[in-house]
Amino acid sequence: MAAPLYRATWEQVSALDADHIAGWGAFEGYAGPITFDDTEPTKLHVEHDAERDTFSAFYVWKRQEDEAGPIRSTVRLERRPCRFGGTRAYFVCPRCTRRTLRLAVLAGGLSCGTCGRITWGSRRETETRRLVRKANKVARRLGLDYFGDTPKRPPHMRAATYARIMAELEPMKAEINRRVAVRMARAKGPLGAWGAILRWGL
Ligand SMILES: [Zn+2]
């Protein structure tokens, strides 16, 4: 039997999204709780050290309280300038020291998805990826690199052909938009739908 490649999916673990928590001031000297509805641990106490620009999480891992005591994990933040001004805060994974926007809260401390072997595993995610691939393929017939680009009838393409391709592409775009919007509403992230698609590497 082949060993499973991944231990868990992002849907199964408590995770910190840098953009999301930066949005409510977590990286401005915040000290207090962060809670999770459906994943373990359900509660973290976090602290941003403004002087060192580090972010610490304290939490108890289920059923390991007696043996290990509470877990304390501290990560460095890296502020990178944004293209349109301001800065964006990234976590620096304490295991691999790479920049990441998302940390998993694990028994061994905070970790990036690669080190924690966490993946986007939901069927819904897989379906969305497939849909994006399909939409990109249709968009390429119009000479576009990416389905989100504004379509224009290529010279020499018959109007009827163009209309047929558009009739195929438009419902796909609408469906991708709907799925991404649902996900973004859930994550309460500040990014637009297309930003999310780029960010997930779809
Ligand atoms: Zn890592």
mmCIF file of C-alpha atoms and ligand atoms in Angstrom, residues 93-98 100 103 111-116, ligand 1:
data_model
loop_
_atom_site.group_PDB
_atom_site.id
_atom_site.type_symbol
_atom_site.label_atom_id
_atom_site.label_comp_id
_atom_site.label_asym_id
_atom_site.label_seq_id
_atom_site.Cartn_x
_atom_site.Cartn_y
_atom_site.Cartn_z
ATOM 1 C CA CYS A 93 7.801 29.441 8.562
ATOM 2 C CA PRO A 94 9.822 28.459 11.645
ATOM 3 C CA ARG A 95 10.783 25.139 10.071
ATOM 4 C CA CYS A 96 11.931 26.044 6.559
ATOM 5 C CA THR A 97 12.232 29.867 6.998
ATOM 6 C CA ARG A 98 10.325 30.412 3.758
ATOM 7 C CA THR A 100 4.129 32.006 3.642
ATOM 8 C CA LEU A 103 0.274 28.649 8.792
ATOM 9 C CA SER A 111 4.090 25.362 10.226
ATOM 10 C CA CYS A 112 3.709 26.217 6.552
ATOM 11 C CA GLY A 113 1.682 23.872 4.395
ATOM 12 C CA THR A 114 4.738 22.290 2.837
ATOM 13 C CA CYS A 115 6.466 21.474 6.135
ATOM 14 C CA GLY A 116 3.179 20.399 7.714
HETATM 15 ZN ZN ZN B 1 7.912 25.517 6.137
#
